[in-house]
Short mmCIF file of C-alpha atoms in Angstrom, two decimals:
data_model
loop_
_atom_site.label_atom_id
_atom_site.label_comp_id
_atom_site.label_asym_id
_atom_site.label_seq_id
_atom_site.Cartn_x
_atom_site.Cartn_y
_atom_site.Cartn_z
CA UNK A 1 -0.11 28.93 -6.67
CA UNK A 2 0.66 28.49 -10.53
CA UNK A 3 -1.05 25.85 -12.24
CA UNK A 4 0.70 22.46 -11.91
CA UNK A 5 1.45 20.03 -15.14
CA UNK A 6 0.15 17.22 -12.94
CA UNK A 7 -2.23 16.65 -10.05
CA UNK A 8 -2.54 13.93 -7.97
CA UNK A 9 -5.68 13.21 -5.76
CA UNK A 10 -4.74 11.49 -2.82
CA UNK A 11 -1.96 11.16 -0.41
CA UNK A 12 -1.37 7.74 0.46
CA UNK A 13 1.53 5.47 -0.43
CA UNK A 14 0.49 5.01 -3.81
CA UNK A 15 -0.49 8.81 -4.70
CA UNK A 16 2.81 10.12 -2.76
CA UNK A 17 5.10 7.26 -4.35
CA UNK A 18 3.59 8.24 -8.05
CA UNK A 19 4.30 11.94 -7.08
CA UNK A 20 7.82 10.96 -6.35
CA UNK A 21 8.57 8.93 -9.13
CA UNK A 22 7.15 12.16 -11.40
CA UNK A 23 9.23 14.89 -9.42
CA UNK A 24 12.52 12.75 -9.80
CA UNK A 25 11.89 12.73 -13.84
CA UNK A 26 11.45 16.29 -13.59
CA UNK A 27 7.79 16.73 -13.56
CA UNK A 28 5.77 19.53 -11.45
CA UNK A 29 3.69 17.93 -9.53
CA UNK A 30 0.64 18.82 -6.98
CA UNK A 31 -0.59 16.28 -4.49
CA UNK A 32 -4.04 17.09 -3.09
CA UNK A 33 -5.38 15.11 0.12
CA UNK A 34 -7.97 15.99 2.67
CA UNK A 35 -5.65 15.51 5.54
CA UNK A 36 -5.82 13.23 8.26
CA UNK A 37 -5.28 9.31 8.58
CA UNK A 38 -5.61 6.88 6.02
CA UNK A 39 -4.87 3.40 5.29
CA UNK A 40 -1.43 3.56 4.46
CA UNK A 41 -0.57 5.35 7.78
CA UNK A 42 -2.80 2.65 9.73
CA UNK A 43 -0.46 -0.14 8.51
CA UNK A 44 2.79 -1.98 9.80
CA UNK A 45 4.95 -1.11 6.69
CA UNK A 46 5.49 -4.52 5.07
CA UNK A 47 7.42 -4.88 2.09
CA UNK A 48 6.89 -8.56 2.43
CA UNK A 49 7.12 -10.45 -0.95
CA UNK A 50 7.92 -13.49 0.72
CA UNK A 51 5.62 -13.92 3.34
CA UNK A 52 2.85 -12.14 1.26
CA UNK A 53 2.82 -14.86 -1.43
CA UNK A 54 3.26 -17.96 0.51
CA UNK A 55 0.58 -16.98 3.00
CA UNK A 56 -1.75 -15.86 0.14
CA UNK A 57 -0.62 -18.85 -2.05
CA UNK A 58 -0.25 -16.60 -5.09
CA UNK A 59 0.66 -17.65 -8.54
CA UNK A 60 4.34 -17.80 -9.37
CA UNK A 61 3.93 -14.99 -11.70
CA UNK A 62 2.06 -12.70 -8.95
CA UNK A 63 5.36 -13.88 -6.41
CA UNK A 64 7.57 -12.76 -9.40
CA UNK A 65 5.67 -9.30 -9.66
CA UNK A 66 5.93 -8.74 -5.80
CA UNK A 67 9.64 -9.55 -5.92
CA UNK A 68 10.03 -7.09 -8.56
CA UNK A 69 8.17 -4.70 -6.54
CA UNK A 70 10.67 -5.16 -3.63
CA UNK A 71 13.33 -4.77 -5.69
CA UNK A 72 12.54 -1.32 -6.39
CA UNK A 73 13.02 0.00 -3.17
CA UNK A 74 16.39 0.29 -1.93
CA UNK A 75 17.01 2.79 -4.72
CA UNK A 76 13.63 4.51 -4.20
CA UNK A 77 13.93 4.54 -0.19
CA UNK A 78 17.36 6.40 -0.73
CA UNK A 79 16.41 8.77 -2.76
CA UNK A 80 13.42 9.83 -0.78
CA UNK A 81 14.88 9.63 2.63
CA UNK A 82 12.74 6.64 3.58
CA UNK A 83 14.35 4.42 5.94
CA UNK A 84 14.10 0.76 4.97
CA UNK A 85 14.69 -1.87 7.74
CA UNK A 86 16.18 -5.10 6.29
CA UNK A 87 15.80 -7.78 8.99
CA UNK A 88 14.68 -11.50 8.93
CA UNK A 89 11.19 -12.24 8.94
CA UNK A 90 9.76 -15.11 11.17
CA UNK A 91 6.70 -17.27 10.60
CA UNK A 92 6.05 -19.78 13.76
CA UNK A 93 3.39 -22.87 13.99
CA UNK A 94 0.85 -23.73 12.11
CA UNK A 95 1.68 -25.91 9.19
CA UNK A 96 5.35 -25.43 8.67
CA UNK A 97 5.99 -28.02 6.47
CA UNK A 98 3.57 -26.97 4.32
CA UNK A 99 4.45 -22.98 4.24
CA UNK A 100 8.17 -24.01 3.61
CA UNK A 101 7.12 -26.13 0.20
CA UNK A 102 5.47 -23.08 -1.10
CA UNK A 103 8.65 -20.69 -0.12
CA UNK A 104 10.54 -23.33 -2.44
CA UNK A 105 7.74 -23.70 -4.84
CA UNK A 106 7.80 -19.59 -5.27
CA UNK A 107 11.36 -19.53 -5.49
CA UNK A 108 11.55 -17.81 -1.93
CA UNK A 109 14.57 -18.91 0.39
CA UNK A 110 13.45 -19.55 4.07
CA UNK A 111 15.20 -21.48 6.56
CA UNK A 112 13.44 -23.82 8.80
CA UNK A 113 14.46 -24.65 12.66
CA UNK A 114 11.64 -26.65 14.39
CA UNK A 115 8.69 -24.78 13.82
CA UNK A 116 9.92 -21.75 12.67
CA UNK A 117 10.65 -20.44 9.36
CA UNK A 118 13.12 -17.44 8.52
CA UNK A 119 13.31 -15.55 5.48
CA UNK A 120 15.79 -12.68 4.86
CA UNK A 121 13.75 -11.59 1.81
CA UNK A 122 11.59 -9.44 3.02
CA UNK A 123 11.72 -5.83 4.42
CA UNK A 124 9.86 -3.04 6.28
CA UNK A 125 9.46 0.85 6.70
CA UNK A 126 7.61 2.97 9.57
CA UNK A 127 4.83 4.00 7.52
CA UNK A 128 4.53 7.61 9.54
CA UNK A 129 8.20 8.10 8.79
CA UNK A 130 7.83 7.34 5.22
CA UNK A 131 4.71 8.95 4.41
CA UNK A 132 6.33 12.25 5.94
CA UNK A 133 9.80 11.69 4.10
CA UNK A 134 7.87 11.05 0.63
CA UNK A 135 5.62 14.26 1.17
CA UNK A 136 8.93 16.16 2.03
CA UNK A 137 10.68 15.19 -1.11
CA UNK A 138 7.42 16.08 -3.08
CA UNK A 139 7.25 19.39 -1.73
CA UNK A 140 10.85 20.30 -1.99
CA UNK A 141 11.04 19.41 -5.58
CA UNK A 142 11.00 22.09 -8.00
CA UNK A 143 7.14 23.00 -8.73
CA UNK A 144 6.34 20.31 -6.29
CA UNK A 145 3.50 20.83 -3.48
CA UNK A 146 1.28 18.76 -0.99
CA UNK A 147 -1.85 20.64 -0.68
CA UNK A 148 -4.55 19.77 1.94
CA UNK A 149 -7.91 20.50 0.44
CA UNK A 150 -10.55 18.33 -1.36
CA UNK A 151 -11.34 18.17 -4.89
CA UNK A 152 -15.01 18.40 -5.91
CA UNK A 153 -15.34 17.92 -9.36
CA UNK A 154 -13.23 17.35 -12.35
CA UNK A 155 -13.86 19.08 -15.68
CA UNK A 156 -12.10 18.06 -18.74
CA UNK A 157 -10.45 20.65 -20.96
CA UNK A 158 -9.20 21.23 -24.03
CA UNK A 159 -5.45 20.98 -22.83
CA UNK A 160 -6.16 18.37 -19.79
CA UNK A 161 -8.56 19.34 -16.94
CA UNK A 162 -9.77 21.82 -14.56
CA UNK A 163 -9.57 20.23 -10.55
CA UNK A 164 -12.22 22.35 -8.90
CA UNK A 165 -11.60 22.62 -5.33
CA UNK A 166 -13.28 24.40 -2.37
CA UNK A 167 -12.69 27.91 -3.18
CA UNK A 168 -10.61 27.84 -6.38
CA UNK A 169 -9.65 25.77 -9.29
CA UNK A 170 -6.33 24.22 -10.80
CA UNK A 171 -5.34 23.60 -14.63
CA UNK A 172 -3.29 20.24 -15.29
CA UNK A 173 -2.24 18.34 -18.30
CA UNK A 174 -2.91 15.20 -16.62
CA UNK A 175 -4.46 13.99 -13.49
CA UNK A 176 -4.06 10.65 -11.20
CA UNK A 177 -6.43 9.46 -8.82
CA UNK A 178 -4.95 7.93 -6.00
CA UNK A 179 -8.42 8.15 -3.91
CA UNK A 180 -8.37 4.93 -1.76
CA UNK A 181 -11.84 3.67 -1.42
CA UNK A 182 -13.19 7.17 -1.75
CA UNK A 183 -16.46 7.67 -4.38
CA UNK A 184 -15.54 8.60 -7.53
CA UNK A 185 -14.97 12.58 -8.06
CA UNK A 186 -17.61 14.28 -10.10
CA UNK A 187 -16.93 14.63 -13.23
CA UNK A 188 -14.61 11.47 -13.93
CA UNK A 189 -15.88 9.71 -17.10
CA UNK A 190 -18.71 6.72 -16.83
CA UNK A 191 -15.95 3.78 -16.93
CA UNK A 192 -13.73 5.10 -14.80
CA UNK A 193 -16.31 5.84 -12.31
CA UNK A 194 -17.45 2.22 -12.46
CA UNK A 195 -13.68 1.20 -11.63
CA UNK A 196 -13.42 3.59 -9.09
CA UNK A 197 -16.61 3.19 -7.40
CA UNK A 198 -16.05 -0.93 -7.56
CA UNK A 199 -12.98 -0.88 -5.56
CA UNK A 200 -13.82 -3.20 -2.52
CA UNK A 201 -13.44 -1.91 0.97
CA UNK A 202 -11.46 -3.83 3.26
CA UNK A 203 -11.39 -3.06 7.06
CA UNK A 204 -7.92 -3.55 8.59
CA UNK A 205 -7.20 -3.18 12.70
CA UNK A 206 -4.02 -3.08 14.18
CA UNK A 207 -2.46 -2.10 17.60
CA UNK A 208 0.34 0.07 18.12
CA UNK A 209 2.02 -0.15 21.74
CA UNK A 210 5.18 1.43 23.08
CA UNK A 211 6.35 -1.65 24.87
CA UNK A 212 9.11 -3.32 22.55
CA UNK A 213 7.87 -7.11 21.82
CA UNK A 214 9.99 -7.95 18.77
CA UNK A 215 12.92 -6.58 17.13
CA UNK A 216 11.76 -8.49 13.71
CA UNK A 217 8.52 -9.49 12.24
CA UNK A 218 7.45 -12.36 13.81
CA UNK A 219 3.76 -13.94 11.92
CA UNK A 220 1.95 -16.89 13.18
CA UNK A 221 -1.95 -17.99 13.03
CA UNK A 222 -3.90 -15.28 13.52
CA UNK A 223 -1.41 -12.21 14.17
CA UNK A 224 1.94 -10.70 13.47
CA UNK A 225 4.10 -8.76 15.89
CA UNK A 226 6.45 -6.02 14.33
CA UNK A 227 8.81 -3.61 15.56
CA UNK A 228 7.73 0.14 14.98
CA UNK A 229 8.99 3.65 16.29
CA UNK A 230 10.35 2.24 19.45
CA UNK A 231 7.39 0.10 20.17
CA UNK A 232 5.57 -2.64 18.61
CA UNK A 233 2.68 -2.62 16.11
CA UNK A 234 0.09 -5.93 16.39
CA UNK A 235 -2.41 -6.99 13.65
CA UNK A 236 -4.17 -7.20 11.58
CA UNK A 237 -7.55 -7.80 10.50
CA UNK A 238 -8.87 -8.39 6.80
CA UNK A 239 -12.72 -7.87 6.71
CA UNK A 240 -13.89 -7.23 3.28
CA UNK A 241 -16.76 -5.01 2.63
CA UNK A 242 -16.84 -3.01 5.84
CA UNK A 243 -15.97 0.89 5.76
CA UNK A 244 -16.46 1.64 9.39
CA UNK A 245 -13.52 3.13 11.41
CA UNK A 246 -14.31 2.60 14.92
CA UNK A 247 -11.87 0.01 16.83
CA UNK A 248 -13.22 -3.21 17.66
CA UNK A 249 -12.18 -3.88 21.22
CA UNK A 250 -12.99 -7.77 20.99
CA UNK A 251 -11.29 -8.00 18.01
CA UNK A 252 -8.63 -6.23 19.50
CA UNK A 253 -8.49 -8.80 22.38
CA UNK A 254 -8.71 -11.50 20.28
CA UNK A 255 -5.32 -10.20 18.16
CA UNK A 256 -3.48 -9.32 21.21
CA UNK A 257 -4.05 -12.98 22.73
CA UNK A 258 -2.86 -14.36 18.87
CA UNK A 259 -0.10 -12.23 19.46
CA UNK A 260 1.05 -13.51 22.72
CA UNK A 261 0.89 -17.05 21.36
CA UNK A 262 2.61 -16.66 18.31
CA UNK A 263 5.70 -15.06 20.78
CA UNK A 264 5.27 -18.02 23.05
CA UNK A 265 5.04 -15.65 26.03
CA UNK A 266 2.56 -15.44 28.73
CA UNK A 267 0.20 -12.61 28.07
CA UNK A 268 0.74 -9.32 30.29
CA UNK A 269 -1.18 -6.01 30.42
CA UNK A 270 -0.21 -3.62 27.62
CA UNK A 271 -1.44 0.03 26.90
CA UNK A 272 -2.70 -0.59 23.08
CA UNK A 273 -3.83 2.07 20.89
CA UNK A 274 -6.15 0.53 18.53
CA UNK A 275 -6.64 2.01 14.87
CA UNK A 276 -8.42 1.11 11.76
CA UNK A 277 -7.83 1.69 8.21
CA UNK A 278 -9.86 1.06 5.19
CA UNK A 279 -7.99 -0.05 2.04
CA UNK A 280 -9.15 -0.53 -1.17
CA UNK A 281 -8.85 -4.13 -3.42
CA UNK A 282 -9.77 -4.81 -6.90
CA UNK A 283 -11.39 -7.92 -8.17
CA UNK A 284 -8.12 -9.45 -8.60
CA UNK A 285 -6.40 -8.44 -5.78
CA UNK A 286 -3.55 -6.35 -7.80
CA UNK A 287 -3.50 -2.68 -8.01
CA UNK A 288 -4.84 -0.77 -10.93
CA UNK A 289 -2.18 1.54 -12.16
CA UNK A 290 -2.21 3.23 -15.42
CA UNK A 291 -4.19 4.97 -17.86
CA UNK A 292 -7.97 5.38 -17.01
CA UNK A 293 -9.93 3.25 -19.80
CA UNK A 294 -12.00 6.53 -20.74
CA UNK A 295 -10.17 9.56 -19.61
CA UNK A 296 -7.57 11.47 -22.10
CA UNK A 297 -4.54 12.40 -19.59
CA UNK A 298 -6.44 10.46 -16.38
CA UNK A 299 -4.40 8.00 -14.75
CA UNK A 300 -5.34 5.82 -11.59
CA UNK A 301 -3.07 4.50 -8.75
CA UNK A 302 -5.56 2.50 -6.65
CA UNK A 303 -6.54 -0.67 -4.94
CA UNK A 304 -3.04 -2.37 -3.92
CA UNK A 305 -5.26 -4.50 -1.21
CA UNK A 306 -2.69 -5.09 1.61
CA UNK A 307 0.55 -4.87 -0.69
CA UNK A 308 0.72 -0.61 -0.79
CA UNK A 309 3.84 -0.33 0.59
CA UNK A 310 5.21 -3.79 -1.08
CA UNK A 311 4.29 -1.97 -4.63
CA UNK A 312 4.34 1.76 -4.14
CA UNK A 313 7.44 2.18 -6.26
CA UNK A 314 6.21 0.07 -8.62
CA UNK A 315 3.07 1.62 -9.05
CA UNK A 316 4.73 5.41 -9.38
CA UNK A 317 6.69 3.76 -11.98
CA UNK A 318 4.18 2.49 -13.84
CA UNK A 319 2.06 5.34 -13.54
CA UNK A 320 5.23 8.12 -14.77
CA UNK A 321 5.69 5.91 -17.80
CA UNK A 322 2.13 6.21 -18.81
CA UNK A 323 1.87 9.71 -18.40
CA UNK A 324 5.00 10.05 -20.27
CA UNK A 325 4.20 7.49 -22.96
CA UNK A 326 6.98 5.57 -22.38
CA UNK A 327 6.95 1.87 -23.52
CA UNK A 328 5.05 0.20 -20.42
CA UNK A 329 7.60 -2.32 -18.30
CA UNK A 330 6.73 -6.15 -18.16
CA UNK A 331 4.90 -5.90 -15.19
CA UNK A 332 2.56 -2.96 -16.12
CA UNK A 333 0.14 -5.06 -18.09
CA UNK A 334 -0.97 -6.71 -14.59
CA UNK A 335 -1.68 -3.70 -13.31
CA UNK A 336 -3.03 -1.98 -16.08
CA UNK A 337 -6.53 -0.85 -15.16
CA UNK A 338 -8.06 -1.35 -18.48
CA UNK A 339 -8.01 -5.04 -17.82
CA UNK A 340 -11.31 -4.78 -16.15
CA UNK A 341 -12.70 -2.83 -19.08
CA UNK A 342 -14.58 -5.89 -20.42
CA UNK A 343 -16.04 -6.79 -16.96
CA UNK A 344 -17.54 -3.11 -16.33
#
């Protein structure tokens, strides 16, 4: 393999979105990933600025950023071959009046019917299909490749970086770390190492069943139910500080019972495949996307909390702009990893 111009370490949604954004701009990119399931694959694929903003009670500025992230998706999905579903998202039960007020305050449209709120502002993708489409698009681009291997060390050189793999090394003009909650790679500069190692792990459990329970996303207290690849995904937990990946059957039972309540249906036996992913979060809940604080030609695409799919195209564009030395877009400052530099 000839040496690529840019190496991206990590093939989750942020790594592949960044790789695809760069290949669209004509760059040669190699993505390196050890393989196996990651947090991006253990997800419901929510591209949901309205519901996520309202349920997390974010600031108007963050809500606007989430909305901007969603608005990048139609063009991005069409170019990458990602199937983007645009269908209603619904909230049932709980404090519907309070939620309706937050929708209005944050500028999202929703209509209320009794104890239900319905919005047309949120989208959804199938993570498996989307990851496959992005990886294929990168691999088929001129100079693009997706390689299953593990990076053992980084060595800064006069021209960029040497990336040490199991039995070989690659040279690259730039490196993007999209490594999820993995520890910092040996050789990463100290300030970058502190940022990467400071990413908070958040364990999330979902269940997948072949039974079609809903034809659109339905949320409510304690659970959501969403269509997925001919069946249904039930979710989800958010357990900060946990990295263990074994399904918790007691938690699964709680989720399934909450899901039946959300659907207002009598519980019935289901064959559910419980899955666990560990996603990363920064101190303020927004991704770190852009230049690393102390590494020449080193960039980060990390820590989206539960909004990796929502913000994937935005993160990709921000990192690509930084690599090319373009003037940052309006939302880039909010994602700049160096915003934490004074705290590290």
